[in-house]
XYZ file of C-alpha atoms in Angstrom:
670
model
C -14.873 34.831 15.786
C -14.407 36.631 12.530
C -14.182 35.147 9.092
C -11.338 35.707 6.679
C -11.670 36.129 2.931
C -9.174 35.135 0.263
C -7.627 38.292 -1.079
C -5.540 37.853 -4.209
C -6.948 38.038 -7.713
C -7.875 34.747 -9.364
C -6.783 34.227 -12.953
C -9.533 33.742 -15.524
C -9.182 32.456 -19.064
C -10.221 34.670 -22.013
C -13.747 33.971 -23.218
C -14.186 32.299 -26.564
C -17.341 32.818 -28.586
C -18.783 29.630 -27.108
C -18.073 30.926 -23.613
C -19.758 34.323 -23.865
C -22.311 34.434 -21.070
C -25.968 34.680 -21.948
C -28.354 36.946 -20.059
C -29.195 34.257 -17.511
C -25.528 33.636 -16.749
C -24.917 37.365 -16.279
C -27.864 37.575 -13.930
C -26.604 34.630 -11.908
C -23.114 36.103 -11.680
C -24.537 39.360 -10.315
C -26.417 37.472 -7.623
C -23.251 35.651 -6.582
C -20.944 38.625 -6.988
C -20.793 39.576 -3.330
C -19.756 36.110 -2.185
C -16.949 35.849 -4.726
C -13.398 36.703 -3.737
C -9.864 36.044 -4.926
C -7.339 33.600 -3.562
C -4.236 33.654 -1.370
C -1.148 32.191 -2.952
C 0.336 28.966 -1.666
C 2.014 25.767 -2.789
C 0.611 22.707 -4.487
C -2.047 20.514 -2.972
C -4.375 17.887 -4.381
C -7.818 16.754 -3.311
C -8.470 13.322 -1.759
C -12.080 12.506 -0.959
C -14.642 9.780 -0.734
C -16.356 10.708 -3.976
C -15.301 9.132 -7.270
C -14.845 11.968 -9.702
C -13.184 10.673 -12.828
C -16.070 10.665 -15.254
C -14.042 8.353 -17.492
C -13.244 5.603 -15.017
C -16.387 3.458 -15.286
C -15.834 0.257 -17.252
C -18.632 -0.717 -19.614
C -19.570 -4.418 -19.587
C -18.784 -6.583 -22.613
C -15.753 -4.565 -23.675
C -13.129 -6.863 -22.159
C -11.323 -7.298 -25.475
C -10.677 -3.533 -25.640
C -10.059 -3.000 -21.953
C -6.328 -3.710 -21.735
C -5.495 -1.639 -24.836
C -7.584 1.264 -23.527
C -5.891 1.164 -20.127
C -2.474 1.266 -21.773
C -3.551 4.292 -23.828
C -4.857 6.037 -20.730
C -1.748 5.238 -18.701
C 0.612 6.310 -21.480
C -0.992 9.737 -21.514
C -1.063 10.140 -17.760
C 2.331 11.673 -17.206
C 3.623 14.542 -19.259
C 5.827 17.548 -19.050
C 4.847 19.422 -15.857
C 5.325 22.808 -17.508
C 3.038 21.987 -20.445
C 0.477 20.561 -18.022
C 0.613 23.765 -15.976
C 0.106 25.772 -19.161
C -2.949 23.702 -20.107
C -4.422 24.016 -16.621
C -4.649 27.800 -17.020
C -8.152 27.063 -18.292
C -9.282 25.167 -15.210
C -11.418 26.258 -12.275
C -10.334 28.175 -9.198
C -11.987 27.909 -5.795
C -13.931 31.154 -6.204
C -15.465 29.759 -9.424
C -17.298 27.166 -7.314
C -18.173 29.341 -4.325
C -15.226 28.529 -2.031
C -14.251 31.956 -0.670
C -14.276 32.024 3.155
C -12.133 30.925 6.098
C -13.000 30.609 9.775
C -9.659 31.420 11.402
C -7.910 34.830 11.425
C -4.387 33.319 11.484
C -1.943 34.261 8.729
C -1.546 31.624 6.049
C 1.690 29.977 4.953
C 2.781 27.701 2.136
C 3.546 24.001 2.059
C 3.614 21.215 -0.521
C 1.104 18.388 -0.223
C 1.690 15.130 -2.087
C 5.179 15.925 -3.259
C 5.137 12.132 -2.893
C 1.819 10.284 -2.916
C 3.033 8.495 0.217
C 2.750 11.834 2.052
C -1.023 11.307 2.161
C -2.335 8.214 3.975
C -6.003 7.401 4.539
C -7.241 4.766 7.004
C -10.930 3.912 6.866
C -12.966 4.065 10.083
C -15.639 1.337 10.191
C -19.150 1.705 11.580
C -17.911 0.258 14.892
C -15.344 3.062 15.167
C -12.400 0.754 14.469
C -9.652 2.174 12.245
C -8.651 -0.255 9.473
C -4.999 -1.322 9.554
C -3.074 -3.918 7.594
C -1.130 -5.805 10.250
C -1.629 -9.521 9.547
C -0.970 -11.555 6.390
C -2.043 -14.929 7.836
C -5.139 -16.796 6.600
C -7.823 -18.157 8.955
C -7.320 -21.659 10.365
C -10.509 -22.634 8.516
C -8.665 -22.146 5.214
C -5.790 -24.356 6.286
C -8.204 -27.190 7.126
C -10.476 -26.723 4.103
C -7.916 -25.365 1.692
C -9.068 -25.194 -1.916
C -5.521 -24.333 -2.965
C -4.189 -27.090 -5.241
C -0.715 -28.534 -4.813
C 1.919 -28.353 -7.540
C 1.297 -32.009 -8.408
C -2.360 -31.231 -9.093
C -1.336 -29.477 -12.315
C 0.758 -32.370 -13.639
C -1.099 -35.516 -12.566
C -3.618 -35.283 -15.417
C -2.555 -35.811 -19.014
C -3.421 -33.301 -21.729
C -5.897 -35.811 -23.140
C -7.544 -36.193 -19.712
C -7.817 -32.413 -19.351
C -9.379 -32.083 -22.806
C -12.007 -34.740 -22.042
C -12.732 -33.239 -18.619
C -13.154 -29.755 -20.046
C -15.590 -31.042 -22.687
C -17.520 -32.845 -19.956
C -17.504 -29.791 -17.706
C -18.771 -27.488 -20.478
C -21.343 -30.016 -21.785
C -19.588 -30.122 -25.163
C -20.353 -33.809 -25.792
C -22.943 -36.390 -24.886
C -20.800 -38.166 -22.300
C -22.175 -38.207 -18.761
C -18.835 -39.127 -17.201
C -15.104 -39.465 -17.857
C -13.040 -42.391 -16.578
C -9.355 -41.828 -15.714
C -7.232 -44.907 -15.140
C -4.994 -44.815 -12.062
C -1.651 -46.066 -13.426
C 0.265 -46.205 -10.133
C -2.473 -47.278 -7.766
C -1.863 -45.826 -4.320
C -4.240 -44.039 -2.004
C -2.105 -40.885 -2.278
C -2.200 -40.980 -6.086
C -5.983 -41.452 -6.136
C -6.391 -38.534 -3.698
C -4.326 -36.239 -5.919
C -6.407 -37.131 -8.992
C -9.628 -36.498 -7.060
C -8.294 -33.102 -5.972
C -7.063 -32.225 -9.460
C -10.428 -32.892 -11.127
C -12.470 -31.034 -8.480
C -10.183 -28.031 -8.280
C -9.281 -27.632 -11.947
C -12.806 -28.315 -13.236
C -15.319 -26.761 -10.829
C -18.773 -28.352 -10.981
C -17.432 -31.893 -11.427
C -17.483 -34.558 -8.718
C -15.450 -37.789 -8.583
C -15.684 -41.334 -7.288
C -13.438 -44.421 -7.434
C -14.520 -47.586 -9.322
C -12.992 -51.013 -9.984
C -13.150 -52.088 -13.631
C -11.550 -55.325 -14.815
C -9.193 -55.317 -11.850
C -8.073 -51.736 -12.440
C -8.828 -48.595 -10.457
C -10.525 -45.708 -12.241
C -11.448 -42.215 -11.086
C -14.890 -41.408 -12.532
C -15.660 -37.712 -13.061
C -19.295 -36.623 -13.436
C -21.496 -33.537 -13.030
C -22.479 -32.743 -9.458
C -25.620 -30.708 -10.120
C -26.078 -30.270 -13.861
C -25.437 -26.920 -15.544
C -26.191 -25.008 -12.334
C -22.953 -26.301 -10.868
C -21.018 -24.885 -13.806
C -22.755 -21.511 -13.479
C -21.773 -21.156 -9.841
C -19.033 -23.696 -9.036
C -18.068 -21.950 -5.786
C -21.515 -22.723 -4.352
C -20.927 -26.461 -4.440
C -17.493 -26.467 -2.795
C -17.963 -23.842 -0.065
C -18.106 -25.233 3.506
C -21.515 -24.635 5.092
C -19.937 -23.593 8.396
C -17.955 -20.787 6.752
C -19.344 -17.281 6.223
C -20.110 -16.597 2.556
C -18.040 -13.390 2.430
C -14.318 -13.099 2.894
C -13.570 -9.721 4.461
C -10.052 -8.358 4.106
C -8.053 -5.169 4.444
C -6.825 -3.708 1.157
C -3.644 -1.613 1.313
C -3.088 0.205 -1.969
C -0.715 2.809 -3.319
C -1.475 5.272 -6.125
C -4.632 3.483 -7.299
C -8.283 4.331 -6.774
C -10.706 1.818 -5.284
C -12.590 0.870 -8.450
C -9.369 0.413 -10.422
C -8.042 -1.772 -7.590
C -11.152 -3.984 -7.630
C -10.955 -4.329 -11.413
C -7.327 -5.446 -11.069
C -8.192 -7.966 -8.333
C -11.008 -9.449 -10.427
C -8.708 -9.784 -13.450
C -5.970 -11.516 -11.475
C -8.475 -13.830 -9.803
C -9.857 -14.646 -13.256
C -6.388 -15.274 -14.674
C -6.806 -12.558 -17.331
C -3.862 -10.375 -16.418
C -0.955 -10.474 -18.888
C 1.370 -10.159 -15.900
C 0.410 -13.619 -14.595
C 3.036 -16.300 -15.188
C 2.268 -20.026 -15.232
C 3.478 -20.196 -11.647
C 1.109 -17.368 -10.722
C -1.744 -19.209 -12.405
C -0.973 -22.294 -10.412
C -0.937 -20.289 -7.232
C -4.025 -18.226 -7.967
C -5.891 -21.185 -9.557
C -7.769 -19.587 -12.404
C -9.940 -21.238 -15.054
C -12.492 -20.398 -17.739
C -15.284 -21.629 -15.479
C -14.173 -19.421 -12.599
C -14.522 -15.856 -13.884
C -14.534 -13.373 -11.023
C -16.576 -10.253 -11.766
C -16.008 -6.918 -9.999
C -19.610 -6.856 -8.768
C -18.959 -9.624 -6.207
C -16.761 -7.171 -4.283
C -18.304 -4.717 -1.820
C -16.885 -1.803 0.167
C -17.983 1.036 2.446
C -16.375 3.944 0.605
C -14.212 4.707 -2.420
C -10.703 6.047 -1.907
C -8.795 8.225 -4.323
C -5.734 7.407 -6.361
C -2.888 9.685 -5.357
C -2.449 8.424 -1.807
C -1.785 5.356 0.290
C -5.146 4.079 1.473
C -6.225 1.283 3.795
C -9.822 0.048 3.710
C -11.993 -2.996 4.247
C -13.292 -4.998 1.271
C -15.604 -8.015 1.168
C -15.832 -10.569 -1.633
C -18.349 -13.352 -2.180
C -17.025 -16.928 -1.870
C -13.372 -16.360 -2.652
C -11.103 -17.908 -0.035
C -8.549 -16.005 1.995
C -5.936 -18.492 0.772
C -6.632 -17.545 -2.805
C -6.582 -13.813 -2.045
C -3.382 -14.114 -0.010
C -1.573 -15.631 -3.011
C -2.163 -12.375 -4.902
C 0.315 -10.658 -2.581
C 3.066 -12.462 -4.503
C 2.125 -11.081 -7.919
C 0.449 -7.699 -7.377
C 2.254 -4.371 -7.508
C 1.213 -1.560 -5.132
C -1.381 -3.761 -3.397
C -1.357 -5.866 -0.259
C -4.215 -7.903 1.178
C -4.483 -9.129 4.747
C -6.484 -9.314 7.990
C -8.744 -11.981 6.495
C -11.970 -13.170 8.126
C -15.225 -14.831 7.054
C -18.599 -13.218 7.688
C -22.182 -13.753 6.551
C -22.707 -10.270 5.154
C -21.186 -7.990 2.497
C -20.205 -4.363 3.096
C -22.535 -1.503 2.241
C -21.616 1.855 0.758
C -21.809 4.560 3.410
C -21.559 2.239 6.436
C -18.269 3.779 7.517
C -17.879 6.345 10.315
C -15.267 8.267 8.346
C -11.552 8.296 7.589
C -8.372 8.968 9.541
C -5.801 11.018 7.621
C -2.042 11.178 8.081
C -0.677 14.048 6.005
C 2.748 15.543 5.418
C 3.036 19.137 4.203
C 6.615 19.549 3.010
C 8.776 22.634 2.727
C 6.516 24.722 4.956
C 7.269 28.428 5.391
C 5.168 29.208 8.467
C 6.690 30.192 11.802
C 6.146 27.984 14.834
C 3.557 30.468 16.111
C 1.668 30.467 12.810
C 1.588 26.679 12.752
C 0.407 26.457 16.362
C -2.359 29.020 15.729
C -3.481 27.239 12.571
C -3.565 23.772 14.126
C -5.219 24.914 17.359
C -7.907 26.630 15.263
C -8.440 23.466 13.226
C -8.833 21.411 16.401
C -11.022 23.855 18.333
C -13.096 25.538 15.591
C -12.718 23.386 12.482
C -13.193 24.367 8.852
C -15.974 25.222 6.403
C -17.400 21.977 5.064
C -17.155 22.995 1.399
C -17.377 20.464 -1.397
C -13.793 20.334 -2.665
C -12.535 21.109 -6.141
C -12.543 17.463 -7.170
C -16.354 17.550 -7.114
C -16.405 19.862 -10.145
C -13.970 18.289 -12.623
C -10.644 19.549 -13.903
C -11.421 20.821 -17.414
C -12.753 24.091 -18.776
C -16.289 22.633 -18.734
C -17.223 22.145 -15.064
C -19.439 19.182 -14.207
C -21.977 21.452 -12.493
C -22.767 23.134 -15.844
C -23.750 19.764 -17.301
C -25.803 19.034 -14.177
C -27.603 22.354 -14.529
C -28.452 21.604 -18.177
C -29.864 18.197 -17.171
C -32.087 19.807 -14.549
C -33.205 22.400 -17.122
C -34.114 19.520 -19.456
C -31.856 21.145 -22.055
C -30.523 17.988 -23.688
C -28.886 19.666 -26.665
C -26.751 21.649 -24.241
C -25.941 18.502 -22.254
C -24.674 16.871 -25.453
C -22.780 20.012 -26.485
C -21.101 20.511 -23.105
C -19.851 16.921 -23.012
C -18.637 16.744 -26.618
C -17.596 20.243 -27.704
C -13.903 21.251 -27.987
C -12.475 22.806 -24.859
C -9.159 24.390 -23.912
C -7.012 22.813 -21.210
C -5.522 19.500 -20.161
C -6.908 16.624 -22.219
C -5.557 13.529 -23.896
C -4.728 13.885 -27.589
C -7.336 11.425 -28.822
C -10.075 13.317 -26.937
C -9.007 16.568 -28.597
C -9.256 14.917 -32.045
C -12.625 13.415 -31.201
C -14.002 16.802 -30.125
C -12.640 18.507 -33.234
C -14.299 15.891 -35.440
C -17.585 16.323 -33.587
C -17.483 20.119 -33.944
C -16.768 19.781 -37.671
C -19.233 17.021 -38.642
C -21.700 16.418 -35.778
C -21.344 12.780 -36.895
C -21.202 10.336 -33.931
C -19.651 7.563 -36.058
C -16.867 9.817 -37.369
C -16.115 11.215 -33.913
C -16.110 7.727 -32.391
C -13.488 6.576 -34.905
C -11.093 9.162 -33.440
C -11.581 7.679 -29.984
C -9.623 4.509 -29.152
C -10.853 4.642 -25.528
C -14.587 4.144 -25.989
C -15.458 3.569 -22.329
C -14.930 7.236 -21.441
C -18.043 9.403 -21.055
C -17.592 10.923 -24.515
C -17.360 7.465 -26.078
C -20.412 6.239 -24.197
C -22.493 9.221 -25.306
C -21.368 8.877 -28.932
C -22.278 5.185 -28.916
C -25.668 6.157 -27.506
C -26.179 8.703 -30.270
C -25.289 6.057 -32.862
C -27.790 3.651 -31.319
C -30.714 6.005 -30.648
C -30.105 8.857 -33.084
C -29.556 12.578 -32.659
C -33.247 13.189 -31.907
C -33.197 10.941 -28.833
C -30.417 12.433 -26.731
C -32.114 11.391 -23.480
C -31.794 7.680 -24.331
C -28.281 8.202 -25.711
C -27.218 9.906 -22.484
C -28.786 7.005 -20.558
C -26.045 4.676 -21.847
C -23.621 6.413 -19.467
C -23.552 4.487 -16.146
C -26.153 5.797 -13.704
C -23.652 6.841 -11.021
C -21.788 8.997 -13.522
C -24.989 10.624 -14.771
C -26.093 11.431 -11.238
C -22.653 12.833 -10.457
C -23.389 15.756 -12.784
C -26.525 16.845 -10.943
C -24.901 16.238 -7.552
C -22.130 18.543 -8.723
C -24.709 21.250 -9.387
C -26.215 20.770 -5.914
C -22.711 21.087 -4.442
C -22.080 24.251 -6.452
C -25.238 25.843 -5.080
C -24.418 24.723 -1.531
C -20.863 26.147 -1.614
C -22.098 29.520 -2.845
C -24.907 29.710 -0.311
C -22.634 28.755 2.608
C -20.144 31.467 1.650
C -23.024 33.932 1.519
C -24.362 32.698 4.884
C -20.991 33.125 6.607
C -20.488 36.531 5.007
C -23.918 37.661 6.204
C -24.032 36.208 9.724
C -20.504 35.068 10.656
C -19.733 32.049 12.814
C -22.712 32.068 15.152
C -26.137 30.501 15.046
C -28.885 32.996 14.229
C -32.700 32.836 14.171
C -33.892 31.240 10.945
C -30.874 28.897 10.648
C -31.542 25.164 10.338
C -30.505 22.450 12.793
C -31.248 18.719 12.780
C -33.367 17.026 15.410
C -32.837 13.398 14.568
C -33.264 13.285 10.804
C -35.661 16.243 10.733
C -34.548 19.809 9.986
C -36.125 22.586 12.077
C -35.601 26.343 12.224
C -33.892 28.004 15.179
C -36.366 30.312 16.893
C -35.401 33.652 18.455
C -35.798 32.364 22.005
C -33.657 29.248 21.415
C -30.730 30.788 19.565
C -28.430 30.749 22.620
C -28.814 26.970 22.848
C -27.024 26.374 19.550
C -23.553 26.949 18.102
C -22.342 27.243 14.529
C -21.342 23.550 14.668
C -25.045 22.636 14.961
C -26.131 24.576 11.876
C -26.893 22.742 8.623
C -27.735 24.041 5.160
C -29.734 22.243 2.472
C -28.679 20.928 -0.886
C -31.591 21.987 -3.109
C -34.371 19.452 -3.614
C -38.078 18.738 -3.285
C -37.822 17.258 0.229
C -35.905 19.959 2.142
C -36.722 23.262 3.818
C -34.663 26.437 3.562
C -33.396 28.978 6.115
C -35.878 31.650 7.243
C -33.551 34.586 6.669
C -31.827 36.262 3.732
C -30.105 33.056 2.643
C -33.428 31.324 2.022
C -34.224 34.017 -0.540
C -30.692 33.760 -1.971
C -31.304 30.073 -2.767
C -34.436 31.005 -4.729
C -32.666 33.826 -6.578
C -29.760 31.602 -7.587
C -32.048 28.893 -8.977
C -34.237 31.454 -10.765
C -31.092 32.798 -12.446
C -30.441 29.220 -13.591
C -34.011 28.866 -14.970
C -34.946 26.426 -12.211
C -37.879 26.496 -9.810
C -36.863 25.809 -6.215
C -40.426 24.697 -5.472
C -40.419 22.124 -8.265
C -37.259 20.033 -8.131
C -38.946 16.908 -9.503
C -37.713 16.028 -12.979
C -39.846 14.295 -15.603
C -37.143 11.596 -15.577
C -37.266 10.152 -12.093
C -33.506 9.555 -11.821
C -32.889 13.292 -12.108
C -35.396 14.367 -9.465
C -33.551 15.899 -6.518
C -34.873 15.169 -3.045
C -32.132 17.252 -1.416
C -30.201 16.698 1.822
C -28.663 18.608 4.743
C -24.989 19.198 5.409
C -23.227 20.765 8.397
C -21.547 24.020 7.495
C -18.628 23.693 9.939
C -16.777 20.444 10.676
C -14.509 20.052 13.662
C -12.006 17.227 13.013
C -11.378 14.634 15.708
C -8.075 13.169 16.924
C -6.063 16.171 15.695
C -2.309 15.882 16.270
C 0.676 17.533 14.624
C 4.445 17.723 14.674
C 7.045 19.802 12.825
C 10.082 17.822 11.609
C 13.287 18.775 9.795
C 14.615 16.894 6.766
C 17.184 17.211 3.969
C 16.058 14.738 1.301
C 12.589 15.443 -0.189
C 12.340 11.817 -1.357
C 12.614 10.109 2.037
C 9.428 9.110 3.882
C 8.682 10.991 7.079
C 6.567 8.297 8.741
C 6.118 4.521 8.534
C 3.119 2.943 6.795
C 1.329 -0.279 7.754
C 3.344 -2.118 5.106
C 6.622 -0.657 6.387
C 5.779 -1.960 9.862
C 4.860 -5.429 8.579
C 8.102 -5.600 6.611
C 10.116 -4.307 9.564
C 11.339 -1.168 7.804
C 12.665 1.403 10.279
C 11.845 5.097 9.981
C 14.792 6.983 8.456
C 16.851 8.944 10.966
C 16.013 12.612 10.427
C 18.466 15.451 11.039
C 17.763 17.762 13.954
C 18.660 20.775 11.824
C 17.657 19.909 8.237
C 17.396 22.214 5.233
C 13.614 21.871 5.093
C 10.734 21.660 7.534
C 7.574 19.585 7.233
C 4.293 19.624 9.122
C 2.991 16.140 9.951
C -0.759 16.238 10.638
C -3.251 13.624 11.765
C -7.013 14.032 11.995
C -10.273 12.105 11.548
C -13.196 13.289 9.424
C -16.753 11.994 8.910
C -17.805 10.593 5.512
C -18.257 12.932 2.520
C -16.020 15.653 3.912
C -12.961 16.801 2.035
C -9.556 16.578 3.699
C -8.214 19.288 1.420
C -10.762 21.734 2.774
C -9.270 21.130 6.239
C -5.743 21.621 4.868
C -6.903 24.731 2.992
C -7.969 26.221 6.336
C -4.490 25.564 7.792
C -2.513 26.949 4.847
C -4.979 29.634 3.677
C -4.506 28.747 0.039
C -6.416 27.912 -3.135
C -6.589 24.123 -3.586
C -7.537 24.147 -7.277
C -5.313 22.334 -9.747
C -5.177 25.565 -11.742
C -3.574 27.336 -8.794
C -1.430 24.356 -7.815
C 0.164 23.953 -11.228
C 0.874 27.652 -11.560
C 2.642 27.637 -8.187
C 4.356 24.266 -8.143
C 4.466 21.241 -10.438
C 6.273 18.843 -8.108
C 3.047 16.932 -7.340
C 3.158 15.556 -10.900
C 6.170 13.359 -10.126
């Protein structure tokens, strides 16, 4: 099987003075020169992966007062004129800039539009048991119906305002009273029961009992377990027979996983401005019942511009309470509730199943059949997709390289300096101020959204000073800091895999690496016929990996030397930034591959039904047999940490970078 290179010339932005390559960069470019190639033209396509990539999406604790305003600012700047966006993206990366240059199939490429509508890209999580997550049941477990913590409407009206004030002061230990007595005016068993329920549900941590005083009935409220009950009220009302974690399926549209969890926690805490009084009654939210995002767990993050279905677990929140959110949330649905004794762990999933529509395809039936058969039988190169490297003129791998070089002034400069390309207006002003004054306080004043990476670094510089950049950088959340160095590892891996395929093609050769269990070993001359290209792995650089015993092993060393790094010493003086390395298969063969070509006239109509459509009984639109346009409907399953767009790239033979997408087609911005 022969490999195919991308042929057309990639567009590069003019170099500014800041961008002029130094001697090391020139040396590195020469080393990589042979594995670089141009790109075939095609239509727009956008990356959807497991990896969170928005370096500005992490919410910093204790900034809740600013959070809503910042989100509105971010959202208001999200959509703009597609033409101006395309113009700004001229300064972005292309695939060849990050080492993505090869194909495995010789078929001729064709064009198609991915994500003309975000609903053209659907991701279903595959759990560790191999079960594909689907939303197909809104009902709550019988356990909830018996032990429902959901208060009735009368619960909110049975207590007077004076009673509520006294109960709140008791609950929050604001006075010296040890109990509060509430007289039962209309003494019936039903009335007493409602008052008991109202106190316990509206003021978690309080218990009640009935007493006779002077011939009258009183409900006495008191603390169940001191201040500990107030700190964790759910602990004292949760049935012992019920699992501590409510697992549910989250169906979301056009929202990434972390944003979705932040929204759920806000609604459950009653902090959303969209909640009406009726919503509050239904969702039962109080000051003593703040729900933090860290009580949610999940197996993998899913990207924004798609419909995704995944399992979530949350600690001691009932299914009843979660189910009520379906009445007040936009673009979310929760269902398939169950109780279990364990949370979910990141990485536990087997992978994801993708349903993808490529609209307005130009390929012939033969081209499509060849492309899809190749995808099913051979697979695609397991490159790290464009989303791994950021979307601006300063790629994330450059920052990662500077961290590994211990060049902290360059780290600071790369994050904060002005850059051409697509950025929000306030970021541009912040960068300009920084370039002019190098004053963190002045630059921070230009930045209303202070939880972005730039804001976090500037706050760190204010706190620790310009001579302690390491500590200032440490204010950025750990996952985001590590993302930079992982981006550099990915950059090296992509380049080395392209070089490996260029040098040896799609066959296993002596000196390649394969995994035996979790251990990497070299293929020996006498064993080479026992292995195929699908068995071969290549290392991400680190102190705990071995390298191929052929030309590519030397190429790794040369590339790191050009970057002023020692491949034999990947331990950093700051432990967090020490790279142990890992192994990654170079070719992935998708499972459960199916496809169909359909005709359509209206680009806005859906071409398949989602889980929500099925639950709501929505029929699939009747499609014409001879429509103006054709679409390719694809389905396939991939393991974790593989990029669906790299599979689609292999089918279409096109550059998946946003730079290329926006130059060719801006319809994905709708």
